[in-house]
JSON list of C-alpha atoms and ligand atoms in Angstrom, two decimals:
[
{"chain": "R", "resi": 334, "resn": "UNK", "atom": "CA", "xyz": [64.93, 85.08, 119.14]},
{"chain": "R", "resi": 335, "resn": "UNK", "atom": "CA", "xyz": [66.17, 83.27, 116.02]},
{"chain": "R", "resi": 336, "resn": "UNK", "atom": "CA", "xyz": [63.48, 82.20, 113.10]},
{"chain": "R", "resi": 337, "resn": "UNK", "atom": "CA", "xyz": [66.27, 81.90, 110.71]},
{"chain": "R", "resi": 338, "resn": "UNK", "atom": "CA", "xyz": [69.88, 83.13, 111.44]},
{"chain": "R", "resi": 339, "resn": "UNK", "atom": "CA", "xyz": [68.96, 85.97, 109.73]},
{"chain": "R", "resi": 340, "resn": "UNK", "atom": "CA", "xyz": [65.44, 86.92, 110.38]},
{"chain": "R", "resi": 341, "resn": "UNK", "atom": "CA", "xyz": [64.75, 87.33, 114.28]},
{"chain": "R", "resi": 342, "resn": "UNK", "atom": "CA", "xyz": [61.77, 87.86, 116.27]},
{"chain": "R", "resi": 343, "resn": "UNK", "atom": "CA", "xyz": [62.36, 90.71, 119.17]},
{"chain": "R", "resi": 344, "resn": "UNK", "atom": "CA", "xyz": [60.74, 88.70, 122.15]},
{"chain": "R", "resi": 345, "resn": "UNK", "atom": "CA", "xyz": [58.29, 89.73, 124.68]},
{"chain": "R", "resi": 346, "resn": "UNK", "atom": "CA", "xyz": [56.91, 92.71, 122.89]},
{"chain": "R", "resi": 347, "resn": "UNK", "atom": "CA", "xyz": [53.91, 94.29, 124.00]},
{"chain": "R", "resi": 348, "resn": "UNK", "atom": "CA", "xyz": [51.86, 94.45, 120.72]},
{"chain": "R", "resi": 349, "resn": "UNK", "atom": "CA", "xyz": [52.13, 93.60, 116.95]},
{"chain": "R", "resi": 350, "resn": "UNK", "atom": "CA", "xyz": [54.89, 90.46, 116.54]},
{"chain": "R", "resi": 351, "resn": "UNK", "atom": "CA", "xyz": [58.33, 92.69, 115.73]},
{"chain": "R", "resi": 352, "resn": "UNK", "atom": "CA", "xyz": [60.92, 91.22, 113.09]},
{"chain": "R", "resi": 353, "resn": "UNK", "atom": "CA", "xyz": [64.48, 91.84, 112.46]},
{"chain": "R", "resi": 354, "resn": "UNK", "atom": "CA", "xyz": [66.45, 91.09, 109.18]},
{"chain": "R", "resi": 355, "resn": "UNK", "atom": "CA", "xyz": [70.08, 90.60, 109.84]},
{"chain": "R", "resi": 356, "resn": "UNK", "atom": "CA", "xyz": [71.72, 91.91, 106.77]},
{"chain": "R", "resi": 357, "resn": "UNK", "atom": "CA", "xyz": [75.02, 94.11, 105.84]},
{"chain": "R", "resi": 358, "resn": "UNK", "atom": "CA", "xyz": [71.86, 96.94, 106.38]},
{"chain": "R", "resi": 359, "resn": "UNK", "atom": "CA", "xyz": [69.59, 95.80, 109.52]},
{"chain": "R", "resi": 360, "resn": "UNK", "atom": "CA", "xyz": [65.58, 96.36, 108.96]},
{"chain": "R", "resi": 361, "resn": "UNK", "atom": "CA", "xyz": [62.89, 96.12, 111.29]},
{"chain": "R", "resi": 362, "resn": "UNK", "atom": "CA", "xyz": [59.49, 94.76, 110.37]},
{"chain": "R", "resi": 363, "resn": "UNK", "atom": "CA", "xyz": [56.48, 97.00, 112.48]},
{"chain": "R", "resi": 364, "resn": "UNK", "atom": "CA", "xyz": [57.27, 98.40, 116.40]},
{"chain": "R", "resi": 365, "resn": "UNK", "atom": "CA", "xyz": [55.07, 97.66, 118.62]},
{"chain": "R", "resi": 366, "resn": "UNK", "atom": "CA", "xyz": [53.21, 99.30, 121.31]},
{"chain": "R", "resi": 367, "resn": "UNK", "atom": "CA", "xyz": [54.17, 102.46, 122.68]},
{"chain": "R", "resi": 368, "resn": "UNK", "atom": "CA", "xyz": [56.96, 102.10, 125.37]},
{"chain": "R", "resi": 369, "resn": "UNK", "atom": "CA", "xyz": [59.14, 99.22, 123.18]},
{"chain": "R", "resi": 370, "resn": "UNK", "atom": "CA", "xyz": [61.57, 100.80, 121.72]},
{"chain": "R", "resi": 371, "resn": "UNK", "atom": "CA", "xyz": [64.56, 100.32, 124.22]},
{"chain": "R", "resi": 372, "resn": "UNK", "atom": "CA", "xyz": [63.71, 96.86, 124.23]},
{"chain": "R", "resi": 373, "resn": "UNK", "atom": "CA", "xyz": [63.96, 97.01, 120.05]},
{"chain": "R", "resi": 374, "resn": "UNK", "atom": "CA", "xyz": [67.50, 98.89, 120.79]},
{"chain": "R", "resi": 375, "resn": "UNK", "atom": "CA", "xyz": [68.48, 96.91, 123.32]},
{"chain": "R", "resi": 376, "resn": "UNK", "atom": "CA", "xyz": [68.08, 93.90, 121.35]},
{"chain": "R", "resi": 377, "resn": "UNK", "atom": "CA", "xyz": [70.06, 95.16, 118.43]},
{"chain": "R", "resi": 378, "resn": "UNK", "atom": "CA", "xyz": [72.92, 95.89, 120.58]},
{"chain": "R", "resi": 379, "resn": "UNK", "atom": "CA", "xyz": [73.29, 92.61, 121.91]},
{"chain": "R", "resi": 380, "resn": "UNK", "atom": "CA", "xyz": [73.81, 91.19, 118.64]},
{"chain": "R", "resi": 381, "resn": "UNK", "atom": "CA", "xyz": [76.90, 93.62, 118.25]},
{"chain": "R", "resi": 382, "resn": "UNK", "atom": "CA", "xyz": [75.09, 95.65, 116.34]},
{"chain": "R", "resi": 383, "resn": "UNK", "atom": "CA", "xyz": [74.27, 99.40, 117.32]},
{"chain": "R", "resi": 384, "resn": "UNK", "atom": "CA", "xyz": [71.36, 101.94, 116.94]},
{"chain": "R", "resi": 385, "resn": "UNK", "atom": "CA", "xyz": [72.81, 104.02, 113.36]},
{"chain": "R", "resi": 386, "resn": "UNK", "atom": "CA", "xyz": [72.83, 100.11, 111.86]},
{"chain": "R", "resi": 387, "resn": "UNK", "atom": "CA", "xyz": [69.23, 100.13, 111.80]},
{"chain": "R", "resi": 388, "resn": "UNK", "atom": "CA", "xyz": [68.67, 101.31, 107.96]},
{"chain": "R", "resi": 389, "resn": "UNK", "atom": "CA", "xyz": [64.74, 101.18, 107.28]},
{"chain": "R", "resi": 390, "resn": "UNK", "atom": "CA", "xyz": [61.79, 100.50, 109.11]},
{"chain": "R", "resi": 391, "resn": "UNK", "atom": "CA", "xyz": [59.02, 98.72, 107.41]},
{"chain": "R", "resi": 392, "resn": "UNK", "atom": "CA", "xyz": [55.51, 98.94, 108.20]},
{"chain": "R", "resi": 393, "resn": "UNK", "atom": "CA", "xyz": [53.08, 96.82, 107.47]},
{"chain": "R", "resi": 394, "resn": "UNK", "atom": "CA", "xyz": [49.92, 98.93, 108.13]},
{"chain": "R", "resi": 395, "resn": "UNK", "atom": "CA", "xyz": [48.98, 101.99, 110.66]},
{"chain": "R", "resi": 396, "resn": "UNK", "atom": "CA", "xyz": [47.20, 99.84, 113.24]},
{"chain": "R", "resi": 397, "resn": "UNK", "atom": "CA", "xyz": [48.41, 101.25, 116.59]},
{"chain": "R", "resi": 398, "resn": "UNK", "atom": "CA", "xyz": [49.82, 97.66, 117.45]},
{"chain": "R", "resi": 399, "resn": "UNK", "atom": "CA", "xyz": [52.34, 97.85, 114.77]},
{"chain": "R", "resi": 400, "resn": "UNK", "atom": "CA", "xyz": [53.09, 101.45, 114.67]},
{"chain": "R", "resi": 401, "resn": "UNK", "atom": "CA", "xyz": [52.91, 102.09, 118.61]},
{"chain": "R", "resi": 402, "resn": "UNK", "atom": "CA", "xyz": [57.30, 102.39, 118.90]},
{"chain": "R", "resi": 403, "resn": "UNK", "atom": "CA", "xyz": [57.97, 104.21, 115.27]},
{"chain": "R", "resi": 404, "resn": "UNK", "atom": "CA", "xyz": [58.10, 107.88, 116.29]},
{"chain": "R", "resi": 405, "resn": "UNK", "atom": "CA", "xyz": [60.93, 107.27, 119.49]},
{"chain": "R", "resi": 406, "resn": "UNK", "atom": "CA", "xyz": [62.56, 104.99, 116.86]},
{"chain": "R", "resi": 407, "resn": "UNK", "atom": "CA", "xyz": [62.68, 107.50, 114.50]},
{"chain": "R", "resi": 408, "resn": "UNK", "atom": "CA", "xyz": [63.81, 110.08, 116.96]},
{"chain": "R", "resi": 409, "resn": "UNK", "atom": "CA", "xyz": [66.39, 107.50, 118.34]},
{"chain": "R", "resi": 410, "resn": "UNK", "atom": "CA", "xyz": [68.10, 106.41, 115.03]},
{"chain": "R", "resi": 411, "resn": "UNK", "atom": "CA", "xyz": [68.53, 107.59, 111.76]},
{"chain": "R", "resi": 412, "resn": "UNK", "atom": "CA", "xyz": [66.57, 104.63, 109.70]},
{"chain": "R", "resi": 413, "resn": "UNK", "atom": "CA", "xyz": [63.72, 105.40, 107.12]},
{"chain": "R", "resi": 414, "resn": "UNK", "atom": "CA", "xyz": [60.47, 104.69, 107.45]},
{"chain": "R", "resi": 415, "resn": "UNK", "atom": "CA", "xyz": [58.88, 103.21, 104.65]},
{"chain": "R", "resi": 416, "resn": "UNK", "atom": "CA", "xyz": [55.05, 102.05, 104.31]},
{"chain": "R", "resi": 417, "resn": "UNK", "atom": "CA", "xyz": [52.65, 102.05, 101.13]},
{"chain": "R", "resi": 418, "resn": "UNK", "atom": "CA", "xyz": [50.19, 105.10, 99.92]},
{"chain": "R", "resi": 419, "resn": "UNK", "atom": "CA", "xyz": [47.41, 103.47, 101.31]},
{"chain": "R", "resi": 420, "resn": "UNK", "atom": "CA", "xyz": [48.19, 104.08, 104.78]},
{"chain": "R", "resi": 421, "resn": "UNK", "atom": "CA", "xyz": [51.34, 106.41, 104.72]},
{"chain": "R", "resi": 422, "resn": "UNK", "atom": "CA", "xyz": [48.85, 109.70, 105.83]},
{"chain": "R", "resi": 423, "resn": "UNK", "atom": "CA", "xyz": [47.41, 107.54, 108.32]},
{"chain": "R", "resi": 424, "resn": "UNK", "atom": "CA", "xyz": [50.85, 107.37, 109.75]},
{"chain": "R", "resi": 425, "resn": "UNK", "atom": "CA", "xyz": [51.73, 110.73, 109.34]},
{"chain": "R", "resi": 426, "resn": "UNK", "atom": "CA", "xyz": [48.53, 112.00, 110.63]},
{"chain": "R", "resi": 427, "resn": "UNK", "atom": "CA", "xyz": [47.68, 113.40, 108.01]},
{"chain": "R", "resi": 428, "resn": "UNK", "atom": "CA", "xyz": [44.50, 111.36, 107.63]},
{"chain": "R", "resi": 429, "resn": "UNK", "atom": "CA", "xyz": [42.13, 110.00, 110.20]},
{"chain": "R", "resi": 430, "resn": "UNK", "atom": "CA", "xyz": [41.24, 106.66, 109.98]},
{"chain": "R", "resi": 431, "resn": "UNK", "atom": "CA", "xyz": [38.07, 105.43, 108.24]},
{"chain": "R", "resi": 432, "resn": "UNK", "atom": "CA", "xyz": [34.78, 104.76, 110.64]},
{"chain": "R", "resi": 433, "resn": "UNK", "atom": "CA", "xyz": [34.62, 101.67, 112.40]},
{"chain": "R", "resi": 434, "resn": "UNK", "atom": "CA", "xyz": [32.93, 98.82, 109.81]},
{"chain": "R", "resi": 435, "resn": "UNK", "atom": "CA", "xyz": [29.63, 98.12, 112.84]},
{"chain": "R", "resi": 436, "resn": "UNK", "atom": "CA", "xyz": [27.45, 100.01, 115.23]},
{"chain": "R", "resi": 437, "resn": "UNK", "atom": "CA", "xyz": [29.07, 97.34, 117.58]},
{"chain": "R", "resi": 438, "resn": "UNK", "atom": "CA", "xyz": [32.60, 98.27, 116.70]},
{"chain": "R", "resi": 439, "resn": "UNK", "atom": "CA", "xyz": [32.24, 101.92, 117.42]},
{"chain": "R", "resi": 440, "resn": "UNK", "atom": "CA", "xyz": [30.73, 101.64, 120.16]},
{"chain": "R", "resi": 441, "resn": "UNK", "atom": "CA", "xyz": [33.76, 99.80, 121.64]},
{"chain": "R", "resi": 442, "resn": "UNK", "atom": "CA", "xyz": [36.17, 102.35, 120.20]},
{"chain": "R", "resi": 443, "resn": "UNK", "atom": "CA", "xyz": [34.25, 105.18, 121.85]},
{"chain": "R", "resi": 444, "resn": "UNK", "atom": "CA", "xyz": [34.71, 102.70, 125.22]},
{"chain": "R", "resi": 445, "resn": "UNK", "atom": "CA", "xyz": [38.58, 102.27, 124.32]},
{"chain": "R", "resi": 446, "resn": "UNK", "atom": "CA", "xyz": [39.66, 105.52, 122.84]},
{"chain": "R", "resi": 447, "resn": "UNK", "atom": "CA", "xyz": [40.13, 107.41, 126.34]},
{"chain": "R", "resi": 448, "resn": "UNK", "atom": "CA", "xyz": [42.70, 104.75, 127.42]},
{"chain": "R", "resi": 449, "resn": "UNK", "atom": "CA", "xyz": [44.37, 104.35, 124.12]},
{"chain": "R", "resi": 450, "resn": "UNK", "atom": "CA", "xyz": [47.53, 106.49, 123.04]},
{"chain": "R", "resi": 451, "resn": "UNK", "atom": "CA", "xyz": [46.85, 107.96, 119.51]},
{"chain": "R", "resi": 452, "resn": "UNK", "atom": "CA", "xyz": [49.98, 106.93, 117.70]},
{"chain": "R", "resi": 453, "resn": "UNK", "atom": "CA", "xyz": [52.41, 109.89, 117.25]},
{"chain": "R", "resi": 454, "resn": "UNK", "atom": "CA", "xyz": [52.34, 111.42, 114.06]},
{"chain": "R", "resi": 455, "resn": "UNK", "atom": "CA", "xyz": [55.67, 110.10, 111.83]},
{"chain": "R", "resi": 456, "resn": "UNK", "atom": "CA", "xyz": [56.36, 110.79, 108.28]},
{"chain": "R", "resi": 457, "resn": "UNK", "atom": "CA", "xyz": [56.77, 108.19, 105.86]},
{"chain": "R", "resi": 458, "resn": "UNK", "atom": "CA", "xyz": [60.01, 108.61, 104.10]},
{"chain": "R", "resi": 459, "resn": "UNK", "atom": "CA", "xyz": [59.60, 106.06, 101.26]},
{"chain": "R", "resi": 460, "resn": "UNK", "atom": "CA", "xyz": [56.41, 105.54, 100.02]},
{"chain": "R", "resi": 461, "resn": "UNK", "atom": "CA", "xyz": [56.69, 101.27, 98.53]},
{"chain": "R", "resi": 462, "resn": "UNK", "atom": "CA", "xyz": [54.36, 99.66, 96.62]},
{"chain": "R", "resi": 463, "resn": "UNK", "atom": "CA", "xyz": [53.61, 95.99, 94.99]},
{"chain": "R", "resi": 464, "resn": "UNK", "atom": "CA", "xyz": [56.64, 94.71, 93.24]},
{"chain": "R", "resi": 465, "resn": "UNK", "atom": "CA", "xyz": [58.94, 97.60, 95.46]},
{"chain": "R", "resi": 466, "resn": "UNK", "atom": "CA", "xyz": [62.48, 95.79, 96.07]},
{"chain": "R", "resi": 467, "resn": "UNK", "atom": "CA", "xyz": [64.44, 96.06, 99.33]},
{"chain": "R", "resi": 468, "resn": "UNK", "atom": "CA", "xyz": [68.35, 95.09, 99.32]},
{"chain": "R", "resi": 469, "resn": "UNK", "atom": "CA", "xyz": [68.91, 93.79, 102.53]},
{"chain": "R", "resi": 470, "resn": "UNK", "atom": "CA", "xyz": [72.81, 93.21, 101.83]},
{"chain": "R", "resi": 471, "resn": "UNK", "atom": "CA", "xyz": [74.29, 89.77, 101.82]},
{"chain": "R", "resi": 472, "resn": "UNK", "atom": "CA", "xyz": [73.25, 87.54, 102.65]},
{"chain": "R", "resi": 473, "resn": "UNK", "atom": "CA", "xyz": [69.41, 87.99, 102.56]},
{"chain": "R", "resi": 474, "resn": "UNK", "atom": "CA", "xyz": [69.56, 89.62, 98.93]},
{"chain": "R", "resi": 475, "resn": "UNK", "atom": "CA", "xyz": [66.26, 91.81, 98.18]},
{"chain": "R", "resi": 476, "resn": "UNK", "atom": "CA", "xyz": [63.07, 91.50, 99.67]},
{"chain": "R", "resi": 477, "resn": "UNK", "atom": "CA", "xyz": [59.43, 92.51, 97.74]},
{"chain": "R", "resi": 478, "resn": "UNK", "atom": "CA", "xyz": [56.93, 94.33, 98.67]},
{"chain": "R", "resi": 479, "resn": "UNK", "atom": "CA", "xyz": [53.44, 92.80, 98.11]},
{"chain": "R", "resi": 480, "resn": "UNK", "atom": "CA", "xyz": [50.50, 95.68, 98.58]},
{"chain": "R", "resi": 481, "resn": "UNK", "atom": "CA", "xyz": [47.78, 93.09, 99.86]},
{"chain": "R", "resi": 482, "resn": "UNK", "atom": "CA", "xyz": [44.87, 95.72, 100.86]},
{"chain": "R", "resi": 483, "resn": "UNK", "atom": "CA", "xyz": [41.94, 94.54, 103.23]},
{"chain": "R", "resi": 484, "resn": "UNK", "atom": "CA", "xyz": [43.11, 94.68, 106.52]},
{"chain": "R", "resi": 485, "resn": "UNK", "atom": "CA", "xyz": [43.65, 97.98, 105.90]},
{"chain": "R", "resi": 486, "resn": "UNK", "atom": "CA", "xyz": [43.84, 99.76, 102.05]},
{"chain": "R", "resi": 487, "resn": "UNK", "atom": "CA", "xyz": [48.21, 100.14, 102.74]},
{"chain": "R", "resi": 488, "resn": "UNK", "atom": "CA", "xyz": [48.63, 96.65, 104.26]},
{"chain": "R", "resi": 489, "resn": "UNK", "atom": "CA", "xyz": [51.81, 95.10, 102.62]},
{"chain": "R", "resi": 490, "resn": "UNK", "atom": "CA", "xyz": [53.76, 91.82, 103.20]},
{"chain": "R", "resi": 491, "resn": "UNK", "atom": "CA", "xyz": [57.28, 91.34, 102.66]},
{"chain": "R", "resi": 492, "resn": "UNK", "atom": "CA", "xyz": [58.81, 88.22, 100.87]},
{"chain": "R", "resi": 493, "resn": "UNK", "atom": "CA", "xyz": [61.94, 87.04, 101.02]},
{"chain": "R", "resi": 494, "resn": "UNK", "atom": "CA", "xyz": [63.03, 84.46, 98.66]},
{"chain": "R", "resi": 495, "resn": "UNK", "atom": "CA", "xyz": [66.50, 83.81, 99.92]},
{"chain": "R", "resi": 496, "resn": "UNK", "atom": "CA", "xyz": [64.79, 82.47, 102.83]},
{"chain": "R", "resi": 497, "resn": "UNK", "atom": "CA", "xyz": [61.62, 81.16, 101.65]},
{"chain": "R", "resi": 498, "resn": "UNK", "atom": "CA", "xyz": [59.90, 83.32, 104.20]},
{"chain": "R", "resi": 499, "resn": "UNK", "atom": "CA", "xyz": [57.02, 85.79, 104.09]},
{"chain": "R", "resi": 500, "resn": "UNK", "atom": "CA", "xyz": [56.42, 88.58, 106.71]},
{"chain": "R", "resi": 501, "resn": "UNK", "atom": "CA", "xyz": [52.24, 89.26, 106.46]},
{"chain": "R", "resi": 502, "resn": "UNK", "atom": "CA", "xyz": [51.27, 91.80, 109.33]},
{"chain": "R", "resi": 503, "resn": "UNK", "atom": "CA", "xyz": [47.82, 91.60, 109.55]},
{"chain": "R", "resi": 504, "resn": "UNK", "atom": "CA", "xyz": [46.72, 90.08, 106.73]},
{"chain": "R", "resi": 505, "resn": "UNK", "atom": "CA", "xyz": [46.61, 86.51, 107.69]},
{"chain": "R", "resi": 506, "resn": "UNK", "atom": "CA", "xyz": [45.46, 85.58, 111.17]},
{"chain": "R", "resi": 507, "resn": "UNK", "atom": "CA", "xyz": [47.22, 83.35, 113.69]},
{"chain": "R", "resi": 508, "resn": "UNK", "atom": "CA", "xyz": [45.34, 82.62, 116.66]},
{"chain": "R", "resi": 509, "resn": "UNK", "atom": "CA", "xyz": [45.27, 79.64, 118.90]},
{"chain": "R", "resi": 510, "resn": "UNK", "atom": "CA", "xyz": [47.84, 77.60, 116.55]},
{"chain": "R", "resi": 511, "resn": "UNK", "atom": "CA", "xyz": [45.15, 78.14, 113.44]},
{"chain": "R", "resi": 512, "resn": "UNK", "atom": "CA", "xyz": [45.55, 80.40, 110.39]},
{"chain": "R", "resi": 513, "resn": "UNK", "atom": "CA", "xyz": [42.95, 81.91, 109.64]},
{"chain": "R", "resi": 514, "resn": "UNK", "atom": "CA", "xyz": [41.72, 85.32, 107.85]},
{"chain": "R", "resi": 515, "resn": "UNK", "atom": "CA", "xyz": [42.38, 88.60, 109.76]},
{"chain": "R", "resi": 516, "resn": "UNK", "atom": "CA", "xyz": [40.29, 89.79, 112.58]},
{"chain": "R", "resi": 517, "resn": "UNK", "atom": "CA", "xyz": [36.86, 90.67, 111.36]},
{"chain": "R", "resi": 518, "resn": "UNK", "atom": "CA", "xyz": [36.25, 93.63, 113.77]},
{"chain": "R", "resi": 519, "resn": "UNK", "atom": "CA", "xyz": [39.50, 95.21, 112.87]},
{"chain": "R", "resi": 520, "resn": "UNK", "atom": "CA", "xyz": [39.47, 94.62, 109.07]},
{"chain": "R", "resi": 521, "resn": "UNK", "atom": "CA", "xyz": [38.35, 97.42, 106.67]},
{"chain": "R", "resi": 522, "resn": "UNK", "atom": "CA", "xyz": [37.15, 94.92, 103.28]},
{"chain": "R", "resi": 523, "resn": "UNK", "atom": "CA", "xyz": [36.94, 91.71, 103.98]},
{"chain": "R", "resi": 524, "resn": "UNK", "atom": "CA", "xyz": [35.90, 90.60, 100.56]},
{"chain": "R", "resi": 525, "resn": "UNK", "atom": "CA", "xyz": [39.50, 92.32, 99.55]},
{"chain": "R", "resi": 526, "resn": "UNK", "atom": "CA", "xyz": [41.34, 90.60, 102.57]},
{"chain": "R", "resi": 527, "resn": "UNK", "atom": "CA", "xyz": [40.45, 87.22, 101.27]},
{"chain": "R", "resi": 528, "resn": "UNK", "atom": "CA", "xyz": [41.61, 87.70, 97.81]},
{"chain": "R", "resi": 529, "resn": "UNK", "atom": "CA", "xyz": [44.89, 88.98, 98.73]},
{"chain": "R", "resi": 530, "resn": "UNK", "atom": "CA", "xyz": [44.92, 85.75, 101.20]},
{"chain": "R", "resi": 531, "resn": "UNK", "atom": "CA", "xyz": [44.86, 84.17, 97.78]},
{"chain": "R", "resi": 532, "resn": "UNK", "atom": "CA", "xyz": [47.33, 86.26, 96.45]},
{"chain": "R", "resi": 533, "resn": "UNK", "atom": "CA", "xyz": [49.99, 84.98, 99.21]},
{"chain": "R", "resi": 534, "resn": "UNK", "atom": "CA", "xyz": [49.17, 81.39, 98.88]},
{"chain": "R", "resi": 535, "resn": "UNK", "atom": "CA", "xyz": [50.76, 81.57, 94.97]},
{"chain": "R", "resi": 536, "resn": "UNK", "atom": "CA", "xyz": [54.52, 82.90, 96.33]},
{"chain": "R", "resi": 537, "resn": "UNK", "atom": "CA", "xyz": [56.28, 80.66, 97.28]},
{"chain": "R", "resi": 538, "resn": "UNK", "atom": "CA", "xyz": [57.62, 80.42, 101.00]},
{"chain": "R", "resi": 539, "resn": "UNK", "atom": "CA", "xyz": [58.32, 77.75, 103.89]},
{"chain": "R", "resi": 540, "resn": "UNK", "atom": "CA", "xyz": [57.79, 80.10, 106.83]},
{"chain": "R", "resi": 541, "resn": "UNK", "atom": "CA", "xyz": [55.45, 82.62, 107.72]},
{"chain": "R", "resi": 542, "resn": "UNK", "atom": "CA", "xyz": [56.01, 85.55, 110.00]},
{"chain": "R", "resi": 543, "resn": "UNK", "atom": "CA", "xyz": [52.71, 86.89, 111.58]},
{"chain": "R", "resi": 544, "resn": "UNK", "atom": "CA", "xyz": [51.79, 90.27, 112.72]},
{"chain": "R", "resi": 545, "resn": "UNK", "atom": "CA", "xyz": [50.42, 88.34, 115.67]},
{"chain": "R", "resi": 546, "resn": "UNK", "atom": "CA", "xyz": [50.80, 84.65, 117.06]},
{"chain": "R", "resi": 547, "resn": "UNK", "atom": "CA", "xyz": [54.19, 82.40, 116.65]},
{"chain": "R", "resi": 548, "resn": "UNK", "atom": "CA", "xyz": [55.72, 82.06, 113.01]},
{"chain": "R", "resi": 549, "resn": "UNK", "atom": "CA", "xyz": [55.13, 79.10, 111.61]},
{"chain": "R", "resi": 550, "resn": "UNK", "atom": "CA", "xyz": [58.63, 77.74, 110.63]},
{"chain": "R", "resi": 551, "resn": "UNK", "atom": "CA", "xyz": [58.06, 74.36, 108.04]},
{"chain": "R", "resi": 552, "resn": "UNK", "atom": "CA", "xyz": [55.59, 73.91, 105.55]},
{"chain": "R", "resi": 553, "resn": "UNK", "atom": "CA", "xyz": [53.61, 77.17, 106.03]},
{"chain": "R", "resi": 554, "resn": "UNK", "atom": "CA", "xyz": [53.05, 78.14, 102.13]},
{"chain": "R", "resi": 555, "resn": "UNK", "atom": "CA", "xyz": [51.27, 74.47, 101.95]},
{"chain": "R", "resi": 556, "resn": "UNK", "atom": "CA", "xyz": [49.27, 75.33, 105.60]},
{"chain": "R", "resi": 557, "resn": "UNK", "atom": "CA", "xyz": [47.74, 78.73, 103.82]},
{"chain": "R", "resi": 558, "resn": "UNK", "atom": "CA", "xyz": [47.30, 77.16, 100.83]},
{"chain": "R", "resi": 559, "resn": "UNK", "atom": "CA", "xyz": [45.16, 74.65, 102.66]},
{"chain": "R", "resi": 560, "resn": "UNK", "atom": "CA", "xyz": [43.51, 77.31, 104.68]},
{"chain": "R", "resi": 561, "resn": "UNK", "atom": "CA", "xyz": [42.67, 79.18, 101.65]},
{"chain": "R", "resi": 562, "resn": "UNK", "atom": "CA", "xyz": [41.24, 76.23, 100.13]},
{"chain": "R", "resi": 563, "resn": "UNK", "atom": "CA", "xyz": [38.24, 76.24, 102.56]},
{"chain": "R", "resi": 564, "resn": "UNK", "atom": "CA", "xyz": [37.57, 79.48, 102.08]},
{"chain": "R", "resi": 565, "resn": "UNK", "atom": "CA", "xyz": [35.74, 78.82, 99.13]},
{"chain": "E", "resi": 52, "resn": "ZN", "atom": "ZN1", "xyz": [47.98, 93.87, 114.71]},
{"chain": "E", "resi": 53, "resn": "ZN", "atom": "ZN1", "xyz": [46.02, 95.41, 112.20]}
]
């Protein structure tokens, strides 16, 4: 599914929204639930492409959603995975993830947790950080890393000016065609979430690719400057 000719969208994924930038190096943005990696594969190859062209995987943050895919990737190609400090032992396992933020919230986890697959364990290979370039290849150019804690402490987004498009996992919600801040329940500082909300509005970029909900593909820097606006 085309956002740009070089930025796709791998459709009907179960999970986090899953991106593709098409350049001489291919890199995936997040994976998924468990389960969607020959879908991810399969995807790849009918572009022409095959399995050793995938060159990095970039997480945005350790939530289950986004991470769910990474360790049969891993196994199944030879790309590096690259997320920041902040949640990089999270995805390796080794760290646990902080308490639930309510009474109300871990109560539900303790509900869920029976059902839910613990993300396999994966080693970050390349630790990135705010300002971290990425050379996608002609003819995206590089893409930077912005570290924009909250969501979680390693949240990052990824902009690419050669397209005027940002990539913001979690970090900005999407739901029901309104942008929004990130899911309360599932968000570790708000306080921090909304100033790196403010921190996005300032780049500058025409489409936005959310972790979840469709991208918005004209005029999205002015929509979350606008939504920023009212958050006072
Ligand atoms: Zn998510
Ligand atoms: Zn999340």
């Amino acid at each position: 599914m085309q956002i740009t000719p070089n930025v796709h969208q791998i459709p009907d994924m179960r999970g986090a929204n899953t991106y593709l930038l098409l350049g001489t190096t291919l890199t995936l943005v997040d994976t998924g639930m468990p389960g969607s990696e020959d879908k991810i594969l399969a995807y790849i190859e009918d572009l022409g492409r095959s399995a050793d062209d995938l060159f990095r995987i970039v997480i945005t943050h350790h939530h289950l959603d986004h991470v769910g895919s990474l360790a049969a990737l891993k196994a199944r190609t030879s790309a590096q995975v690259l997320a920041h400090p902040g949640d990089a032992g999270l995805i390796s396992g080794e760290q646990s993830p902080p308490p639930a933020s309510s009474p109300f919230m871990r109560f539900l986890f303790w509900l869920v947790t029976p059902l839910m697959p613990a993300p396999e364990p994966v080693p970050v290979d390349l630790a990135v950080r705010d300002g971290s370039r990425l050379d996608m290849g002609d003819p995206l150019g590089d893409a930077t890393v912005v570290h924009v804690p909250g969501h979680t402490r390693g949240s990052i987004a990824l902009h690419l000016p050669s397209e005027q498009l940002l990539i913001c996992g979690d970090t900005i919600g999407h739901r029901r065609g309104r942008l929004g801040p990130p899911p309360k329940p599932f968000t570790e500082d708000m306080d921090q979430a909304l100033a790196s909300m403010r921190l996005m509005a300032r780049l500058e970029f025409d489409i936005l690719c959310p972790g979840h909900g469709a991208p918005l593909t004209g005029g999205a820097g002015e929509q979350v400057r606008a939504m920023v606006q009212t958050l006072g």
